[in-house]
CSV table of C-alpha atoms in Angstrom, one decimal:
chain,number,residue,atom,x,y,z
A,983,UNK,CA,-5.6,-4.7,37.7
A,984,UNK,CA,-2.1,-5.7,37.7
A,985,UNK,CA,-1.0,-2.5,36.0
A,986,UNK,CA,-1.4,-0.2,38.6
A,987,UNK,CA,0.3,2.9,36.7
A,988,UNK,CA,-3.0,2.5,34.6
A,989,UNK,CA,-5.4,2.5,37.8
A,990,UNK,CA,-7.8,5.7,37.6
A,991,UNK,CA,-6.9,6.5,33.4
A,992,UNK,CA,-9.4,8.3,31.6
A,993,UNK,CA,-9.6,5.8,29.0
A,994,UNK,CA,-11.7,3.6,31.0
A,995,UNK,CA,-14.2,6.0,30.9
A,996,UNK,CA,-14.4,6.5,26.8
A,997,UNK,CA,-17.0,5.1,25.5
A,998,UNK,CA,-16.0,2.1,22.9
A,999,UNK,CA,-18.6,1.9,20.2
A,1000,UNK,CA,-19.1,-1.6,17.9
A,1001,UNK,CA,-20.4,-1.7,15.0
A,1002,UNK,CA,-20.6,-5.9,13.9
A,1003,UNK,CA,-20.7,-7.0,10.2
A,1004,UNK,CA,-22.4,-10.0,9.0
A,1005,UNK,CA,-20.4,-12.7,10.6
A,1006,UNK,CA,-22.0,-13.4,13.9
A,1007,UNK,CA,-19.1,-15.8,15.2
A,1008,UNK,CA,-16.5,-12.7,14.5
A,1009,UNK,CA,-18.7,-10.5,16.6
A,1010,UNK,CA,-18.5,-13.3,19.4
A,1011,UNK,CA,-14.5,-12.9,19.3
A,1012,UNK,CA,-14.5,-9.3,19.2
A,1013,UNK,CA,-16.5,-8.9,22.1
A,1014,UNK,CA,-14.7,-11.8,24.1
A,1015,UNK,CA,-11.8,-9.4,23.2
A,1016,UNK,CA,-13.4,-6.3,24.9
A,1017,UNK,CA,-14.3,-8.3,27.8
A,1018,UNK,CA,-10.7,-9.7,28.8
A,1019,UNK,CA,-9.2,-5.7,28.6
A,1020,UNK,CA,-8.0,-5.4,31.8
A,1021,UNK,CA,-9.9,-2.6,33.8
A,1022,UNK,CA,-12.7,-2.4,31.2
A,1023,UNK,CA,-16.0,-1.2,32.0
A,1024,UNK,CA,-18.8,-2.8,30.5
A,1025,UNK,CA,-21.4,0.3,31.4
A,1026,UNK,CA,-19.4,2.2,28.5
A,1027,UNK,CA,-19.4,-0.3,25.4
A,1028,UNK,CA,-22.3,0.2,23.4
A,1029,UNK,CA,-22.8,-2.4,20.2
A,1030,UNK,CA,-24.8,-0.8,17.3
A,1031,UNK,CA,-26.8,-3.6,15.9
A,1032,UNK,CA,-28.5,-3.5,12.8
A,1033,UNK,CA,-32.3,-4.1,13.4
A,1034,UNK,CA,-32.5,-7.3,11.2
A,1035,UNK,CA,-29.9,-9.0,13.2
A,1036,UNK,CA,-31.7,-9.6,16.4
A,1037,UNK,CA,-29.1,-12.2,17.1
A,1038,UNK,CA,-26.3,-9.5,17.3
A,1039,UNK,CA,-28.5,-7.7,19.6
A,1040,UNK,CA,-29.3,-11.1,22.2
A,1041,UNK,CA,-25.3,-12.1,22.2
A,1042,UNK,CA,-24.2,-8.8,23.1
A,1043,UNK,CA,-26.7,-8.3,25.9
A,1044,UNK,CA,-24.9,-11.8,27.2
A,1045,UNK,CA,-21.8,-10.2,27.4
A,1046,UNK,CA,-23.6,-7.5,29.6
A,1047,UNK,CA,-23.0,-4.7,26.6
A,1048,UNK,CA,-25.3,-2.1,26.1
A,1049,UNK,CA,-27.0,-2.2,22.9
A,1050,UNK,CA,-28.6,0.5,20.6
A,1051,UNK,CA,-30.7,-1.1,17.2
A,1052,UNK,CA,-30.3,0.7,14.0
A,1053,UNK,CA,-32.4,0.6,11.2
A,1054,UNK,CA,-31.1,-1.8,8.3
A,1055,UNK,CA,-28.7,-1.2,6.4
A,1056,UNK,CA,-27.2,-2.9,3.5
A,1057,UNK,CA,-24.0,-1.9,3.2
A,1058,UNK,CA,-21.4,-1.7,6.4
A,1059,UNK,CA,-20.5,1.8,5.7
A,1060,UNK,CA,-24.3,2.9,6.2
A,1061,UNK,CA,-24.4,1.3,9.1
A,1062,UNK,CA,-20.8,3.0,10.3
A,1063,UNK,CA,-22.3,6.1,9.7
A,1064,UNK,CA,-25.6,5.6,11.7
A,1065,UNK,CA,-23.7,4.1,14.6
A,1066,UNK,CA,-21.8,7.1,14.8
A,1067,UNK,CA,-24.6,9.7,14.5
A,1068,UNK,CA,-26.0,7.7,17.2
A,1069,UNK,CA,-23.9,7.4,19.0
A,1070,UNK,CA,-22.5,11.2,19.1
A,1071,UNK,CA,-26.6,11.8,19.9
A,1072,UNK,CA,-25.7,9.5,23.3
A,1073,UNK,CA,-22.4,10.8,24.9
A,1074,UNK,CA,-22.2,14.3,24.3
A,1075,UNK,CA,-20.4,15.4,27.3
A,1076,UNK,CA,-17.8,12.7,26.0
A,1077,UNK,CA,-14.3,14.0,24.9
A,1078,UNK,CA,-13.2,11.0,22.8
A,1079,UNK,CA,-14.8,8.1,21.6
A,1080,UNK,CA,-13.5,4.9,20.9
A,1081,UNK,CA,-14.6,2.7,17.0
A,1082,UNK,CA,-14.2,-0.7,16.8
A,1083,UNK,CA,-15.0,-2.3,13.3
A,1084,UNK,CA,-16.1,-6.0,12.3
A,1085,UNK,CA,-14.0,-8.8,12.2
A,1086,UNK,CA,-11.5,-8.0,14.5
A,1087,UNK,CA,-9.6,-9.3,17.9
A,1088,UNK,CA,-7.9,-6.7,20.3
A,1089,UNK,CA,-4.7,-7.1,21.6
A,1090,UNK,CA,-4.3,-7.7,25.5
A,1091,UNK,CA,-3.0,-4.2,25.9
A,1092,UNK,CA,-5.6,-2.1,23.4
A,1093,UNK,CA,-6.6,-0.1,26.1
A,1094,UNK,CA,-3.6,0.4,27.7
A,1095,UNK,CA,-2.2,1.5,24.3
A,1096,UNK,CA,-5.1,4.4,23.7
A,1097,UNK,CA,-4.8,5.1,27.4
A,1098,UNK,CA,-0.9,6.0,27.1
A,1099,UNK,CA,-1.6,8.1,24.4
A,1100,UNK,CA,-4.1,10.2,26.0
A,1101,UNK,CA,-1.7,12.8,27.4
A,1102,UNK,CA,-0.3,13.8,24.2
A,1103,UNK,CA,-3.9,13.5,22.8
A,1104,UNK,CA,-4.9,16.3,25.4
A,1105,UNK,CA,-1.9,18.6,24.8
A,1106,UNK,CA,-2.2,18.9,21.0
A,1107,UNK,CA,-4.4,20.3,19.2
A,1108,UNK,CA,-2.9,18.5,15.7
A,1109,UNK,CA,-3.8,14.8,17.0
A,1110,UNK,CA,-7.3,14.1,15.7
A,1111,UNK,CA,-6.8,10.3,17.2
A,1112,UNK,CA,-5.4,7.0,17.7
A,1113,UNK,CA,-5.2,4.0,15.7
A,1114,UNK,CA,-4.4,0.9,17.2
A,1115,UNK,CA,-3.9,-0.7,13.6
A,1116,UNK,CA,-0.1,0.3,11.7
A,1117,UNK,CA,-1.0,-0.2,8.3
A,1118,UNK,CA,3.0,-1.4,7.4
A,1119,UNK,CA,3.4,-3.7,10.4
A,1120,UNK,CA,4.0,-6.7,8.7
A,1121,UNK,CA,6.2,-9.1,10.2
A,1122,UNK,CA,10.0,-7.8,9.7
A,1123,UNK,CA,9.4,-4.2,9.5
A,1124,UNK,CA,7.6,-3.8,12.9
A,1125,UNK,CA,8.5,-5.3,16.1
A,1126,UNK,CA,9.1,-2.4,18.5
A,1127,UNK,CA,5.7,-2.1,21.0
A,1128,UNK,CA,6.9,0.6,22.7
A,1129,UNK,CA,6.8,2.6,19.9
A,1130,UNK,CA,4.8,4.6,18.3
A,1131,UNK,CA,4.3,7.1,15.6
A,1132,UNK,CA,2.6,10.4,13.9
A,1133,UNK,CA,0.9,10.1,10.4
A,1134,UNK,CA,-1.4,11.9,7.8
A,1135,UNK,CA,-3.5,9.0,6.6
A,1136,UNK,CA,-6.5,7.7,9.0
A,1137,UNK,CA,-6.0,3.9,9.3
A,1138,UNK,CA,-8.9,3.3,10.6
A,1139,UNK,CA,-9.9,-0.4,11.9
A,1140,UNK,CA,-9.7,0.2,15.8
A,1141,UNK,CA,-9.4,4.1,16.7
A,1142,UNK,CA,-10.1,6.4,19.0
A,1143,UNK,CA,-11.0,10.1,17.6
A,1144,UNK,CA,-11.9,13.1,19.4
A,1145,UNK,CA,-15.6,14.0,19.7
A,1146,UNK,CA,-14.7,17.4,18.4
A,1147,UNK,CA,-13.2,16.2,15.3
A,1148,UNK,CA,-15.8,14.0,14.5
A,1149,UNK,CA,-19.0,16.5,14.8
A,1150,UNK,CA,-16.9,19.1,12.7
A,1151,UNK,CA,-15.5,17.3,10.4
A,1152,UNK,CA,-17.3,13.9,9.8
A,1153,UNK,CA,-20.5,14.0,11.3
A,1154,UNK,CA,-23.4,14.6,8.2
A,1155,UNK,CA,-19.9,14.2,6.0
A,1156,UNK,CA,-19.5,10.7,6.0
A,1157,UNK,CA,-19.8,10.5,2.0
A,1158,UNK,CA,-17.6,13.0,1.1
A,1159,UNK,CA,-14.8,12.0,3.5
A,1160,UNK,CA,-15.2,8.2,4.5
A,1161,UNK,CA,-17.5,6.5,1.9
A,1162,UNK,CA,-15.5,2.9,1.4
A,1163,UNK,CA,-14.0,1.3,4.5
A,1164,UNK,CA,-11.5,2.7,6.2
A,1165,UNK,CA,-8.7,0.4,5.0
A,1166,UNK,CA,-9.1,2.4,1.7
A,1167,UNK,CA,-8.2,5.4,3.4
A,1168,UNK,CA,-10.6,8.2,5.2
A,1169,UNK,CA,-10.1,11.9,4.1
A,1170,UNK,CA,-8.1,10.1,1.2
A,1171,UNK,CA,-4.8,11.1,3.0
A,1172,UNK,CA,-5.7,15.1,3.5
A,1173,UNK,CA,-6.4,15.5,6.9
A,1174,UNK,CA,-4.7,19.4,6.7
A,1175,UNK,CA,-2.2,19.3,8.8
A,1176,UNK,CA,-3.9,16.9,11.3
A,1177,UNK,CA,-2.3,13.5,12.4
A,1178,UNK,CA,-3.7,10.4,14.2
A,1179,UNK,CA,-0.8,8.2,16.3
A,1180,UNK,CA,-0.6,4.8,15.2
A,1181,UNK,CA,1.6,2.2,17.1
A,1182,UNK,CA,5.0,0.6,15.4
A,1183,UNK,CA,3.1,-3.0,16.8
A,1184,UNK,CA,-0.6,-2.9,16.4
A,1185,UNK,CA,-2.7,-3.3,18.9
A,1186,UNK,CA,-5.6,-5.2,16.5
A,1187,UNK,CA,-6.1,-8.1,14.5
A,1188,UNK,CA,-7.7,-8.7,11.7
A,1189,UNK,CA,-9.0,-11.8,10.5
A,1190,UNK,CA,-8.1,-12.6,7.0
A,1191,UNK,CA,-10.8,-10.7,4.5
A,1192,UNK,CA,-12.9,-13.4,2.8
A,1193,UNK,CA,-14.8,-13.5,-0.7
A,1194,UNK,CA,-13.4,-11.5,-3.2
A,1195,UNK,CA,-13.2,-7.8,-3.6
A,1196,UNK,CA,-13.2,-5.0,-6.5
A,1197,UNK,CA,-9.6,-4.5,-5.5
A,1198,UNK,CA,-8.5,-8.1,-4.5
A,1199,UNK,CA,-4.9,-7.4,-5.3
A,1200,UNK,CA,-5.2,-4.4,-2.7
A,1201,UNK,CA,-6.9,-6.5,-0.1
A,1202,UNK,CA,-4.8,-9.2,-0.2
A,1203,UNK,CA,-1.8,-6.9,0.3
A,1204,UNK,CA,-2.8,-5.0,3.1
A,1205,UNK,CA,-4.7,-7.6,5.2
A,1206,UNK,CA,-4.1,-10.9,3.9
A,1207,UNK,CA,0.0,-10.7,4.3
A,1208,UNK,CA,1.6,-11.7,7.6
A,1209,UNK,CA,1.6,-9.4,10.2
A,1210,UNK,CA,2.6,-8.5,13.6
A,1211,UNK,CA,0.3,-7.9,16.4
A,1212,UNK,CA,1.4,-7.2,20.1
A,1213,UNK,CA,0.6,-9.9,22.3
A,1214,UNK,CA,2.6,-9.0,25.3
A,1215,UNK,CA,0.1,-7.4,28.3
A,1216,UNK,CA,1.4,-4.9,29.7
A,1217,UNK,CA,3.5,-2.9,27.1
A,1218,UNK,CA,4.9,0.6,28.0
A,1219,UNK,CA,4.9,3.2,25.9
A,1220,UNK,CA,8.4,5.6,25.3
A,1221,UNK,CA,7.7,8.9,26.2
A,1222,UNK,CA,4.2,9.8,25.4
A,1223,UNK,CA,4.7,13.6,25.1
A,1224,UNK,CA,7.3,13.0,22.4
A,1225,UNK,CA,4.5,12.3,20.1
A,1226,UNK,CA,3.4,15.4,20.4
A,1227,UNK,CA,4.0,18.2,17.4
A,1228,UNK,CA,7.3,20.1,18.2
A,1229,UNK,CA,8.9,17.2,20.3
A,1230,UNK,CA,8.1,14.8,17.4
A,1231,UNK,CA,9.8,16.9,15.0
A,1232,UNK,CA,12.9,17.2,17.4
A,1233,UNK,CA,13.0,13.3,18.0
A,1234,UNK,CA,13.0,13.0,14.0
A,1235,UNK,CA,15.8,15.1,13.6
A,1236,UNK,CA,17.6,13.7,16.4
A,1237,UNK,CA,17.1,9.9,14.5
A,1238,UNK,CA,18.3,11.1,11.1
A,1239,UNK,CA,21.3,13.0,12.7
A,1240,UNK,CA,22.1,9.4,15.0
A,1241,UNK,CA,21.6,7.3,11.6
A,1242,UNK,CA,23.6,5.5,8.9
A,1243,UNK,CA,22.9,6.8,6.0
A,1244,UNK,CA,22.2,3.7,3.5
A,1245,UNK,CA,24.3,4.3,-0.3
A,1246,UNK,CA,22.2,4.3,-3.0
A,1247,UNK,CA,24.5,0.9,-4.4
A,1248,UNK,CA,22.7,-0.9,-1.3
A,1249,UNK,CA,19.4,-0.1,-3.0
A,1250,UNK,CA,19.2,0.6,-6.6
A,1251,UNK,CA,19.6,-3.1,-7.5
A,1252,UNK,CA,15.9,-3.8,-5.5
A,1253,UNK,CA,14.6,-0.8,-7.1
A,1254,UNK,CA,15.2,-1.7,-11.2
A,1255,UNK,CA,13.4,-5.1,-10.2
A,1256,UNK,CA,11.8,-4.6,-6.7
A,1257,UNK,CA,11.5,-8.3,-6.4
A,1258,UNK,CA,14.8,-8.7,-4.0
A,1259,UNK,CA,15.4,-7.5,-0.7
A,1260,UNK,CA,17.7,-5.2,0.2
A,1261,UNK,CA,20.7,-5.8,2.8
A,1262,UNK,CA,21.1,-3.0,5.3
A,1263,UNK,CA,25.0,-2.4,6.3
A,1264,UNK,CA,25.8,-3.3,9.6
A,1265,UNK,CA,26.4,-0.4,11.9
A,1266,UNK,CA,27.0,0.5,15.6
A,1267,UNK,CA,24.3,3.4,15.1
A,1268,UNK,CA,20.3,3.0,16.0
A,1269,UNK,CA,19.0,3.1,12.3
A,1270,UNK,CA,19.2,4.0,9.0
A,1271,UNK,CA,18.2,6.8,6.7
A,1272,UNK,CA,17.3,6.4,3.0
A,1273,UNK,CA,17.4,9.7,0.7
A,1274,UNK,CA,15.8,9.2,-2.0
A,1275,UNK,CA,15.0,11.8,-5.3
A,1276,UNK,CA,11.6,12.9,-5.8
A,1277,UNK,CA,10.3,15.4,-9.0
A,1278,UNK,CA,7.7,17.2,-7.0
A,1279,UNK,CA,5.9,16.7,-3.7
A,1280,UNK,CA,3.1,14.6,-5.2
A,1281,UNK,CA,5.8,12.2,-6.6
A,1282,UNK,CA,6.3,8.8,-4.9
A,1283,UNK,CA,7.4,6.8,-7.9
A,1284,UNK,CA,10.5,6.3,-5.9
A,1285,UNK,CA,9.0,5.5,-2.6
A,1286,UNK,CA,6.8,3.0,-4.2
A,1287,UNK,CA,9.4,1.1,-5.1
A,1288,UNK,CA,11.2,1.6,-1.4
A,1289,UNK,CA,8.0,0.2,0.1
A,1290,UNK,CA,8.6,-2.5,-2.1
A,1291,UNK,CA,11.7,-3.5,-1.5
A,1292,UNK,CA,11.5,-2.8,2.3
A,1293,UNK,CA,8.6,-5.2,2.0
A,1294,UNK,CA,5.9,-2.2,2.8
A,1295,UNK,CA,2.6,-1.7,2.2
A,1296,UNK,CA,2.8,-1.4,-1.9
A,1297,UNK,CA,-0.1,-1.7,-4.1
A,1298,UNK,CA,-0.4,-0.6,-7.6
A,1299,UNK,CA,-2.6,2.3,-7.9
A,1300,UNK,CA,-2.8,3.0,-4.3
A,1301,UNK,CA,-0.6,5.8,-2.6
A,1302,UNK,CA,1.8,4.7,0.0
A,1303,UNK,CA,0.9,4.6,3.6
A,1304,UNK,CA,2.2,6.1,6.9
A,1305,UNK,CA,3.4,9.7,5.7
A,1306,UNK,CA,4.9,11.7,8.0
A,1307,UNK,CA,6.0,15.1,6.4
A,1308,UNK,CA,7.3,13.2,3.5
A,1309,UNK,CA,8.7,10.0,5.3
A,1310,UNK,CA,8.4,6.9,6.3
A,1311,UNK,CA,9.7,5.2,9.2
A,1312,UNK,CA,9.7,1.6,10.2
A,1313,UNK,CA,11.9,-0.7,12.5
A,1314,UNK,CA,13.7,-3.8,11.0
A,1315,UNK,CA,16.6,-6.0,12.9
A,1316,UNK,CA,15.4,-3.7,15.9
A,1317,UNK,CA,16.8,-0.8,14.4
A,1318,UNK,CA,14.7,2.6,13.2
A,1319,UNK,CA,14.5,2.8,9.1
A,1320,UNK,CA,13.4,6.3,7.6
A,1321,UNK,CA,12.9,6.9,4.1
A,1322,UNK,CA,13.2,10.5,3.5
A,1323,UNK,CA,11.9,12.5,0.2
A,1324,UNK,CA,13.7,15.3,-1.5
A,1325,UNK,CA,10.6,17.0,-1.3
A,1326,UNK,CA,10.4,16.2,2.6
A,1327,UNK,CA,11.6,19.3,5.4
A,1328,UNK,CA,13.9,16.5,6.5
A,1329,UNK,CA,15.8,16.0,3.2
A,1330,UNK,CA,18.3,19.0,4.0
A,1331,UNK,CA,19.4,16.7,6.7
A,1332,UNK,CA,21.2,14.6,4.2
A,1333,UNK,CA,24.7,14.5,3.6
A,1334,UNK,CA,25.7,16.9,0.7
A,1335,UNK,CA,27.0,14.6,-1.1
A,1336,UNK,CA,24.0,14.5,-3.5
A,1337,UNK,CA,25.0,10.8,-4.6
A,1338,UNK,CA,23.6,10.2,-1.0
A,1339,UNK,CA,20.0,10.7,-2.4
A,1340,UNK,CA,18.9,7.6,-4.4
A,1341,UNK,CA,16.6,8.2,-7.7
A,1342,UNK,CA,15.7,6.3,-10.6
A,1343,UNK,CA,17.0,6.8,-14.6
């Protein structure tokens, strides 16, 4: 292993459960995937093939996989769930777990990424996981690897969750909290004060979604746009233990204290319209903060239109994603951006000049 600060991690003991789709060329990638990440140990991957696909079963046994058959399913989320019964039935004594979904290739430095995280993972009791997929890391608002962040939504994709979590608050639950794919949201955004770290870069890609969907508009914006995956080896992490709970909340304040903060001029021409961009100042400092007006809590008319212009995640009738205590935060030109609610415990940050905050007539 060329890495040697990674020689001996706990992650290479986690076990990394698959669960293929359909496409039995994607599986082929995703595995190839699993097998070039450095230090990996085949003894713990375990591919939950549906019994009707005995094809899935003899291609993953190439690899030198272990492979558990479920009974058929058909719908992917029926088979998620009974890949994840089973599999909780056959590594108890297993603190973590890792979930990798169909379709998708993993960056050189997956496990390296979920490895990192572990320590912070350990200390706090408030991290449920890791997802190696950002859900706004398109190309031009993510490009920093060595970053990463807290949320409240479950992206899903490629994860590692905490055994723990899972038998309390999934296991036999699956319907009420996770029913559609993940990309639509698990625990639709109320995971009660719980967050899962997700990485400014991810550390997946997925293929572009074929066929037509309910929601096309939806799946078009969040997986068919560009994005940026990391695909440097090798990628270090900023301090791990800052992700966790109280340092987090110091490192925010610490970013919205070093920040420009953006006029609302700069924005409100993008927001009437939202189909321009906007042009950040120049400035000296290491990012930007955005106040913007909100009527309540639940309100993210203005954010909506933020994401928007900032070229976000933003589909109509879906929320937002990548809440943190009522922001946002997201790196363009190599500079930190927050977008900061009125409703947010950040907001009394702002200058009080209350033309700071931007809002909408």
């Amino acid at each position: 292993m060329s890495d040697k600060s990674m020689e001996g991690n706990a992650i290479f003991q986690v076990p990394i459960i698959v669960v293929p789709g359909l496409n039995h060329n994607a599986l082929r990638l995703t595995l190839e995937t699993i097998l070039m990440q450095p230090g990996i140990n085949k003894q713990v991957v375990i591919v939950m093939c549906d019994e009707k696909y005995t094809e899935h079963n003899m291609l993953s046994k190439l690899f030198g996989f272990r492979v558990e058959m479920l009974a058929g399913s058909t719908k992917y989320m029926d088979q998620m769930t009974k890949a994840l019964e089973k599999a909780s039935s056959l590594i108890r004594d297993s603190k973590y777990m890792i979930v990798i979904e169909d379709e998708l290739l993993l960056a050189a430095d997956f496990l390296s990424f979920m490895g990192q995280t572990l320590p912070a993972l350990d200390k706090d009791d408030s991290l449920i996981g890791v997802s190696a997929w950002n859900d706004n890391g398109y190309k031009g608002v993510s490009s920093n690897p060595s970053l990463a962040y807290r949320e409240e939504t479950f992206p899903g994709l490629a994860f590692m969750v905490k055994m723990n979590f899972y038998l309390s608050h999934m296991k036999g639950k699956m319907d009420k909290c996770c029913s559609k794919r993940a990309w639509h949201g698990w625990f639709n955004g109320q995971l009660n004060g719980r967050e899962i770290v997700v990485p400014d870069v991810s550390r997946v890609f997925r293929s572009q979604f074929q066929g037509q969907a309910e929601d096309q508009a939806f799946i078009d914006e969040l997986l068919n746009r560009e994005r940026h995956t990391n695909m440097a080896a090798g990628a270090k992490l900023g301090d791990v233990m800052s992700l966790t709970k109280e340092m987090y909340e110091k490192a925010i304040k610490s970013l919205i204290a070093s920040s420009e903060v953006v006029p609302p001029k700069t924005i409100e021409t993008c927001l009437s319209d939202t189909k321009g961009t906007i042009n950040l100042p120049s400035t000296k400092k290491g990012g930007y903060s955005v106040f913007y007006k909100q009527a309540d809590a639940t309100d993210v008319s203005v954010l909506k239109k933020l994401c928007k212009c900032f070229k976000l995640f933003s589909a109509e009738k879906h929320q937002p994603r990548g809440l943190h205590n009522g922001i946002i935060r997201f790196v363009q030109s190599d500079k930190h951006v927050l977008l900061i609610g009125s409703s947010s415990i950040y907001h009394k940050l702002r200058p009080h000049d209350d033309k700071a905050a931007v809002k909408i007539s």
